[in-house]
XYZ file of C-alpha atoms in Angstrom:
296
model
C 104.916 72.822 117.715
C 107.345 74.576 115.456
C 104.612 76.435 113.803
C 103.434 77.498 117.214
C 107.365 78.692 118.034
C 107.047 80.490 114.652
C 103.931 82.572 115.561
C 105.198 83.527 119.050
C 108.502 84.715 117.671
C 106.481 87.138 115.396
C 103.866 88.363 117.818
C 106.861 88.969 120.287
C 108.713 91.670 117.541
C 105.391 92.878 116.070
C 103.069 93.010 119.312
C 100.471 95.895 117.045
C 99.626 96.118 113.239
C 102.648 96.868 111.119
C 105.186 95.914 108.501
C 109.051 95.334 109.801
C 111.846 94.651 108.044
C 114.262 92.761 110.216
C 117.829 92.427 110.756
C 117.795 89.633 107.774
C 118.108 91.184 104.417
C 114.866 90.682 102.601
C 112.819 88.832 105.507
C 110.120 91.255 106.684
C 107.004 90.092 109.514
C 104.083 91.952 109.287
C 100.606 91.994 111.538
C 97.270 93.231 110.007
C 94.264 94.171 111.995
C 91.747 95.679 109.868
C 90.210 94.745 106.236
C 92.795 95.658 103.971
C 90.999 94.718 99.930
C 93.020 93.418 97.539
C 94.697 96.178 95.864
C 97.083 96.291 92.788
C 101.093 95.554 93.734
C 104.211 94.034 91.862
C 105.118 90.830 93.464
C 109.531 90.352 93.406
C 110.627 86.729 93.980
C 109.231 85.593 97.076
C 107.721 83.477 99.907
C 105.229 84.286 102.172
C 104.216 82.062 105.040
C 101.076 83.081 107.045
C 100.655 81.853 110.520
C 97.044 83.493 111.615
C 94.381 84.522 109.761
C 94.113 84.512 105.655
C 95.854 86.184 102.614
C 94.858 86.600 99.328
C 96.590 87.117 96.068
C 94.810 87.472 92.713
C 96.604 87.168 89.330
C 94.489 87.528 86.042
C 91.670 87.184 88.115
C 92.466 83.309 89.796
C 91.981 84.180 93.552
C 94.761 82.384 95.695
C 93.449 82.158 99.305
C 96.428 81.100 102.053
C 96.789 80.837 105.413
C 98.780 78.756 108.245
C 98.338 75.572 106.198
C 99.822 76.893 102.603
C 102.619 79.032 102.307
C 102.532 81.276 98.492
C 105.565 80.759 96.539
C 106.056 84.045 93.724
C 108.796 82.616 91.527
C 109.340 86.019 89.441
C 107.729 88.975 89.033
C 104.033 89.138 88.647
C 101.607 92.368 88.396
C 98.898 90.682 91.178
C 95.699 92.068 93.284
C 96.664 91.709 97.297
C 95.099 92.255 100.141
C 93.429 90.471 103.548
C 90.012 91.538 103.564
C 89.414 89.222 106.493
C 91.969 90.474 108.469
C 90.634 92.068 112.267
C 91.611 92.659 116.121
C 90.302 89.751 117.137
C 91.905 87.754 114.170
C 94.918 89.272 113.318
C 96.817 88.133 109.669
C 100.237 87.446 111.001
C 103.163 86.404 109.137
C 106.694 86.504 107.162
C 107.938 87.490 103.683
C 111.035 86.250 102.523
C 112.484 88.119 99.540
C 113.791 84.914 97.139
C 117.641 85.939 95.684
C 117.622 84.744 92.100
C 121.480 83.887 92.439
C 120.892 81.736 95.464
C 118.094 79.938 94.222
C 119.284 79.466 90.714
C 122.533 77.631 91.961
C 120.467 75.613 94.383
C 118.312 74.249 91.485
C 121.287 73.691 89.178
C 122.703 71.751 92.248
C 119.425 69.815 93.065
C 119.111 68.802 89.351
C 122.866 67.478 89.226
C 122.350 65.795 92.222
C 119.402 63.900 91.030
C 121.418 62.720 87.384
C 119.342 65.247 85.773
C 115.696 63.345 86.522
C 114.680 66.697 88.570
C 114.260 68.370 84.704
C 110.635 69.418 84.153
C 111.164 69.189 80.329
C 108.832 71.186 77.995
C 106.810 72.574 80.942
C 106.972 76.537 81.567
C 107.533 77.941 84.689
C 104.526 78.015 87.099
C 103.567 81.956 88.164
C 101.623 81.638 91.664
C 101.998 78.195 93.263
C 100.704 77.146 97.335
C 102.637 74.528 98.867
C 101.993 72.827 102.343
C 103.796 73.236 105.771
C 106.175 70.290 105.476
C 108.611 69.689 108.172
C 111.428 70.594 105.901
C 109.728 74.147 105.400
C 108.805 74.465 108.847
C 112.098 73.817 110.266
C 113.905 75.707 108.121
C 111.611 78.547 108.894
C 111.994 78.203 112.885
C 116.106 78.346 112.335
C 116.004 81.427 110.296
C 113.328 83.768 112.373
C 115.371 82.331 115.783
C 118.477 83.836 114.348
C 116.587 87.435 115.289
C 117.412 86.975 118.699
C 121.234 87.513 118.958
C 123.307 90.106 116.139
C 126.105 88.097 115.678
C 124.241 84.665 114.866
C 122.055 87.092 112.367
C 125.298 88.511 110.953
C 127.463 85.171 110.985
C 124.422 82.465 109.965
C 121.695 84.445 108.527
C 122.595 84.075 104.291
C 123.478 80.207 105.501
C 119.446 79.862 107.078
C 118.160 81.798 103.997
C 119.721 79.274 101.955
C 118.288 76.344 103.988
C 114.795 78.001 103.768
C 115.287 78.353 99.733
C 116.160 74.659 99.901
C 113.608 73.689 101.478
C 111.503 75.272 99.081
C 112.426 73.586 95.968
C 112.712 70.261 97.739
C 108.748 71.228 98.912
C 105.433 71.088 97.179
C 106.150 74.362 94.747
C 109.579 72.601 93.962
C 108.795 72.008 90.233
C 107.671 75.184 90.141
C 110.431 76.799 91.843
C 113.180 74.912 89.928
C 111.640 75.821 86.507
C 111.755 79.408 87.744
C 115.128 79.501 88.428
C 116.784 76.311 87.051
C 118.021 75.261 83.488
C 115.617 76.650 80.664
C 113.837 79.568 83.080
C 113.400 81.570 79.585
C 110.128 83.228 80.665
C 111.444 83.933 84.064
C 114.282 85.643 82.773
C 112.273 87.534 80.069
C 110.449 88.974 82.991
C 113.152 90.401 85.064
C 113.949 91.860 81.560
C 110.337 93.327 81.444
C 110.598 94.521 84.947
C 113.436 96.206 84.248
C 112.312 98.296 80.974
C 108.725 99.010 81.517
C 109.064 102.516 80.645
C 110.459 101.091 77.119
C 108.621 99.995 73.880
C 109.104 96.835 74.610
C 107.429 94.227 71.463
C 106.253 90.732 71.613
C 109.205 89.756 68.845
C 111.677 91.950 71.417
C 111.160 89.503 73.698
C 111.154 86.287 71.767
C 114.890 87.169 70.464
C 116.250 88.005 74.028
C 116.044 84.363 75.200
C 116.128 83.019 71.698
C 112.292 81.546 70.784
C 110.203 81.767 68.003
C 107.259 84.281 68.516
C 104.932 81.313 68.245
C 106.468 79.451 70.714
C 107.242 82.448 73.295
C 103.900 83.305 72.918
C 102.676 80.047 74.125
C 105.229 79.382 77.126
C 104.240 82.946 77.998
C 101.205 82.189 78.593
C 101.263 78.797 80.086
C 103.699 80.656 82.557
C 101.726 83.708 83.192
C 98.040 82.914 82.293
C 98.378 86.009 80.602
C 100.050 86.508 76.887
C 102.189 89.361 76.746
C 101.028 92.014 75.945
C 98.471 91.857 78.602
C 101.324 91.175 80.984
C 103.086 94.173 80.205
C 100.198 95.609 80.569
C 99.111 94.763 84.083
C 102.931 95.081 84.986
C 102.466 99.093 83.620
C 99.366 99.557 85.155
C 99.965 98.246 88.291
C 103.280 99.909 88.772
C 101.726 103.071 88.106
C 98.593 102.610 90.677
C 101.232 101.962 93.194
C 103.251 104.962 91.998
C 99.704 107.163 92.124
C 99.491 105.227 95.675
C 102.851 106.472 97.096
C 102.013 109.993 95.944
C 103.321 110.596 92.492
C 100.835 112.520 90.038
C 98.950 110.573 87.256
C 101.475 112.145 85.019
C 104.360 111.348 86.699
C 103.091 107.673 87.322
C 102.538 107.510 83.651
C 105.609 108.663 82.466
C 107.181 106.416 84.675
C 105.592 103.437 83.113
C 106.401 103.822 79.247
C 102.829 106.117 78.316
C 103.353 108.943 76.536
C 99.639 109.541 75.751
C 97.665 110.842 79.017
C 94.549 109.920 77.909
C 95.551 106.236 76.581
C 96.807 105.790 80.064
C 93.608 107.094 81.706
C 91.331 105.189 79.675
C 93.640 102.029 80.426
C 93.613 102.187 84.182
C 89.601 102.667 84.272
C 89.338 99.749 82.377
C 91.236 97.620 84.166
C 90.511 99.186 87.785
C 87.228 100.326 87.307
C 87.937 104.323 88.560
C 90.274 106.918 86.734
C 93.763 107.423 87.981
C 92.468 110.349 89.752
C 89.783 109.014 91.691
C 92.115 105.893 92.620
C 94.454 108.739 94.018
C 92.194 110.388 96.485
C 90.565 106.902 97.553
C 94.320 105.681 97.711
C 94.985 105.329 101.404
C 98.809 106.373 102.433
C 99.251 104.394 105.173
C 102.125 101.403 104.683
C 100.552 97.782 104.150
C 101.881 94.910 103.294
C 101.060 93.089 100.118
């Protein structure tokens, strides 16, 4: 039934096809109602719970395929492929993202890992990238709580960072928990390496730059890297570049621009680049770019 209560209290604030951000900081519903093919975009920190039709998300080319029975958990940043090509009038996608603070749920997993004598440690195991996790109860709940706080200001203003914290409980107690905690709990190297990627990508940023700002041996960053990511990186940095810059291109900044923007410095390296990895040239991505607002 909650799930039900979830879906009505969306379709009530969205009744047609659009993206909302609501009086929650970070918690946006959003309704869908054509095709939309998975395109590139820059995933933050974040949840997103579907509760009609089907999502997609594509990272290094492993399709993740969600709907009302999964909710996708983005632990840190990520250069993915999004979209809803399934999406239509008659079967709407319909759902919530809820932007993930990194302060919030780095003391909750510090918390959950005291709590539990320590046991709650995933030792030696990288942090997860994508990760689906059922609708428990917990999950469920905690989502019901924090979309019913829409209804009245002052409960939005007074409880809403208290329900966001419930939700981001509920989330490392659920299915992506491990996941979630090695994100953001004790020895989140690779997590924190990215947010220093995602900060500097118009930098020369090297593999041995990166080992040194949390501390590891190039052989052994490479390898949590990857086991993080499924991508080493150099092809992470990349895809982060790349897709940055396609969304840049998207918003209607010139190929230059986009480019510069991103850390290239050679046009033409750039160009041949984003054909090989989207399969057009910046400038036919531009004019097929569409520039109406979608969420990812």
């Amino acid at each position: 039934m909650s799930k039900e209560q979830i879906k009505h209290l969306i379709e009530r604030r969205l009744p047609e096809a659009g993206l909302v951000e609501t009086a929650l900081k970070g918690v946006r519903i959003f309704r869908v109602t054509e095709p939309v093919p998975c395109v590139p975009a820059v995933y933050e920190p974040t949840v997103v719970a579907i509760v009609s039709g089907t999502k997609e998300a594509v990272l290094d080319g492993r399709h993740h395929v969600y709907d009302s029975e999964k909710y996708l958990l983005c632990p840190m940043t990520l250069p993915v492929e999004a979209g809803s090509p399934q999406a239509s009038p008659e079967n709407p996608l319909l759902g919530v993202m809820i932007a993930l603070e990194p302060r919030v749920m780095r003391e909750l997993a510090i918390e959950i890992e005291t709590a539990a004598g320590g046991n709650g440690r995933s030792q030696g195991k990288a942090a997860s990238a994508l990760a689906l996790a059922a609708w428990d109860t917990g999950f469920t709940q905690a989502l019901l709580r924090l979309l019913e706080l829409l209804d009245n200001p002052v409960d939005t203003a007074v409880l809403g960072a208290g329900r966001l914290r419930e939700l981001c409980y509920a989330v490392l107690k659920g299915e992506a928990g491990a996941a979630a905690r090695r994100a953001f709990g004790v020895g989140n190297e690779i997590a924190r390496t990215i947010d220093y990627l995602a900060t500097h990508l118009n930098e020369q940023v090297t593999i041995d730059d990166m080992a040194d700002h949390v501390g590891m041996s190039r052989a052994v960053f490479h390898r949590r890297f990857k086991e993080a990511t499924t991508m080493s990186p150099i092809q992470f940095v990349k895809s982060m570049r790349l897709n940055n810059a396609a969304m840049k291109i998207a918003e209607g900044k010139t190929v230059s621009e986009a480019a510069w923007d991103v850390g290239y410095q050679s046009s033409s390296q750039f160009s041949r680049e984003f054909k090989r990895m989207y399969g057009q040239s910046p400038r036919q991505w531009s004019h097929a770019a569409q520039a109406s607002v979608r969420p990812q």
